[in-house]
Short mmCIF file of C-alpha atoms in Angstrom, two decimals:
data_model
loop_
_atom_site.label_atom_id
_atom_site.label_comp_id
_atom_site.label_asym_id
_atom_site.label_seq_id
_atom_site.Cartn_x
_atom_site.Cartn_y
_atom_site.Cartn_z
CA UNK A 1 93.87 72.33 102.38
CA UNK A 2 90.74 74.52 102.18
CA UNK A 3 92.16 76.74 104.92
CA UNK A 4 95.40 77.11 103.01
CA UNK A 5 93.58 78.11 99.81
CA UNK A 6 91.40 80.58 101.74
CA UNK A 7 94.47 82.09 103.40
CA UNK A 8 96.17 82.44 100.00
CA UNK A 9 93.11 84.13 98.50
CA UNK A 10 92.82 86.54 101.41
CA UNK A 11 96.51 87.41 101.19
CA UNK A 12 96.24 87.81 97.42
CA UNK A 13 93.24 90.15 97.66
CA UNK A 14 94.88 92.13 100.49
CA UNK A 15 97.97 92.77 98.40
CA UNK A 16 95.79 94.33 95.69
CA UNK A 17 94.01 96.49 98.26
CA UNK A 18 97.25 98.33 99.01
CA UNK A 19 98.52 101.03 96.72
CA UNK A 20 102.15 101.03 95.60
CA UNK A 21 102.76 103.93 97.97
CA UNK A 22 101.21 102.08 100.93
CA UNK A 23 103.45 99.12 100.17
CA UNK A 24 106.50 101.41 100.06
CA UNK A 25 105.51 103.03 103.38
CA UNK A 26 105.08 99.63 105.02
CA UNK A 27 108.56 98.71 103.73
CA UNK A 28 109.92 101.90 105.29
CA UNK A 29 108.25 100.91 108.58
CA UNK A 30 109.84 97.45 108.36
CA UNK A 31 113.22 99.08 107.68
CA UNK A 32 112.76 101.34 110.72
CA UNK A 33 112.09 98.34 112.97
CA UNK A 34 115.03 96.41 111.51
CA UNK A 35 117.40 99.34 112.00
CA UNK A 36 116.62 99.48 115.71
CA UNK A 37 117.19 95.76 116.10
CA UNK A 38 120.45 95.79 114.11
CA UNK A 39 121.56 99.29 115.17
CA UNK A 40 122.04 100.22 111.49
CA UNK A 41 122.48 103.94 112.05
CA UNK A 42 123.27 104.85 108.43
CA UNK A 43 120.17 103.14 107.04
CA UNK A 44 118.02 104.53 109.87
CA UNK A 45 119.14 108.12 109.21
CA UNK A 46 118.30 107.69 105.50
CA UNK A 47 114.63 107.16 106.42
CA UNK A 48 114.16 110.77 107.56
CA UNK A 49 113.87 114.23 105.99
CA UNK A 50 115.02 117.28 107.97
CA UNK A 51 113.61 119.00 109.90
CA UNK A 52 112.10 116.14 111.93
CA UNK A 53 109.75 116.67 114.85
CA UNK A 54 110.09 113.87 117.46
CA UNK A 55 107.72 114.18 120.43
CA UNK A 56 106.23 111.85 122.98
CA UNK A 57 103.80 112.08 125.85
CA UNK A 58 103.11 109.73 128.73
CA UNK A 59 99.47 108.72 128.96
CA UNK A 60 97.79 110.23 132.03
CA UNK A 61 97.72 107.02 134.05
CA UNK A 62 101.42 106.26 133.47
CA UNK A 63 102.29 109.88 134.18
CA UNK A 64 100.41 109.69 137.49
CA UNK A 65 102.58 106.69 138.46
CA UNK A 66 105.73 108.55 137.42
CA UNK A 67 104.71 111.58 139.51
CA UNK A 68 104.42 109.38 142.59
CA UNK A 69 108.18 108.77 142.32
CA UNK A 70 109.24 112.12 140.88
CA UNK A 71 106.74 114.97 141.46
CA UNK A 72 108.34 117.21 138.82
CA UNK A 73 108.51 114.65 135.98
CA UNK A 74 107.31 116.17 132.72
CA UNK A 75 104.52 114.38 130.88
CA UNK A 76 105.87 115.16 127.42
CA UNK A 77 109.23 115.40 125.79
CA UNK A 78 110.87 116.32 122.53
CA UNK A 79 113.82 114.33 121.34
CA UNK A 80 115.95 113.93 118.27
CA UNK A 81 115.68 110.95 115.95
CA UNK A 82 119.47 110.89 115.69
CA UNK A 83 119.85 110.59 119.46
CA UNK A 84 117.23 107.83 119.49
CA UNK A 85 119.25 105.44 117.31
CA UNK A 86 122.49 106.34 119.10
CA UNK A 87 120.95 105.38 122.45
CA UNK A 88 121.11 101.65 121.63
CA UNK A 89 124.34 100.10 122.85
CA UNK A 90 123.45 96.48 122.08
CA UNK A 91 121.14 94.40 119.89
CA UNK A 92 118.54 93.81 122.62
CA UNK A 93 116.17 96.66 121.69
CA UNK A 94 113.24 96.16 119.38
CA UNK A 95 110.15 98.10 118.35
CA UNK A 96 107.10 96.32 116.95
CA UNK A 97 104.19 97.80 115.00
CA UNK A 98 100.66 96.51 114.42
CA UNK A 99 97.15 97.84 113.77
CA UNK A 100 98.62 99.99 110.97
CA UNK A 101 96.50 102.55 109.11
CA UNK A 102 98.03 104.53 106.26
CA UNK A 103 96.49 107.52 104.53
CA UNK A 104 98.36 108.87 101.50
CA UNK A 105 97.83 110.89 98.36
CA UNK A 106 101.08 110.07 96.56
CA UNK A 107 102.91 113.13 97.96
CA UNK A 108 102.18 113.12 101.69
CA UNK A 109 101.07 110.43 104.08
CA UNK A 110 100.32 109.59 107.66
CA UNK A 111 100.92 106.24 109.30
CA UNK A 112 98.95 105.66 112.50
CA UNK A 113 99.70 102.46 114.39
CA UNK A 114 100.13 100.74 117.73
CA UNK A 115 103.70 100.18 118.82
CA UNK A 116 105.45 98.30 121.58
CA UNK A 117 109.05 98.82 122.63
CA UNK A 118 111.01 95.81 123.87
CA UNK A 119 114.33 95.32 125.58
CA UNK A 120 115.95 91.92 126.03
CA UNK A 121 112.70 90.14 125.13
CA UNK A 122 110.57 92.12 127.61
CA UNK A 123 108.04 94.81 126.64
CA UNK A 124 108.97 98.11 128.30
CA UNK A 125 106.32 100.50 126.94
CA UNK A 126 103.60 100.73 124.35
CA UNK A 127 101.13 103.18 122.85
CA UNK A 128 99.99 104.86 119.67
CA UNK A 129 102.39 106.35 117.17
CA UNK A 130 101.73 108.71 114.29
CA UNK A 131 104.19 109.49 111.54
CA UNK A 132 103.90 112.09 108.84
CA UNK A 133 105.77 111.39 105.66
CA UNK A 134 106.61 113.11 102.39
CA UNK A 135 107.58 111.55 99.09
CA UNK A 136 110.78 113.31 98.07
CA UNK A 137 112.41 112.48 94.75
CA UNK A 138 110.29 109.34 94.57
CA UNK A 139 111.23 108.10 98.08
CA UNK A 140 109.07 108.19 101.22
CA UNK A 141 110.74 109.98 104.14
CA UNK A 142 109.61 110.44 107.75
CA UNK A 143 109.13 114.10 108.72
CA UNK A 144 107.60 113.69 112.18
CA UNK A 145 107.10 111.06 114.85
CA UNK A 146 104.56 111.63 117.64
CA UNK A 147 103.67 108.98 120.18
CA UNK A 148 101.88 108.27 123.43
CA UNK A 149 103.40 105.97 126.01
CA UNK A 150 102.12 103.65 128.71
CA UNK A 151 104.65 101.90 130.93
CA UNK A 152 104.23 98.13 130.87
CA UNK A 153 105.28 97.74 134.51
CA UNK A 154 102.05 99.53 135.46
CA UNK A 155 99.75 98.87 132.51
CA UNK A 156 100.26 95.82 130.25
CA UNK A 157 99.36 96.25 126.59
CA UNK A 158 95.93 94.81 125.76
CA UNK A 159 95.77 92.16 123.05
CA UNK A 160 95.43 93.26 119.42
CA UNK A 161 91.87 91.97 119.45
CA UNK A 162 91.03 94.17 122.46
CA UNK A 163 92.77 97.20 120.91
CA UNK A 164 90.88 96.89 117.63
CA UNK A 165 87.38 96.48 119.07
CA UNK A 166 85.11 99.34 118.17
#
């Protein structure tokens, strides 16, 4: 019972530590993850504000493994957020976020977090992701997505505890 009360108090105090804008941004992040899982293209597209920069880069160690198989493979790429959601043909894809840090001033924000991308219950890749956001007409919108990527087949994602050690 004491543990339950302590958990409630910690949750209660945490909810007050977040601003209304941070709560709205976390909701947007939850919506983003849900849209991938459900392939809700219309909702997903509503989360963005044009123009949107979408860029990724393989971490050096994963890129080295890729170069062993394809010596001309580029380490970075630019994509389109619209193509990203259209690339899912079934409901087996999922993206998960943790270790989230949000900085906002009520008009602009950044969300920096660890992500992992899953297909059919198996983690495919993981890394860091950074979004920039703007609050337009009272609604938070994503304006850029930048991420690093490690391939799980070569480098498994460390535990959250290991990733958050300073």
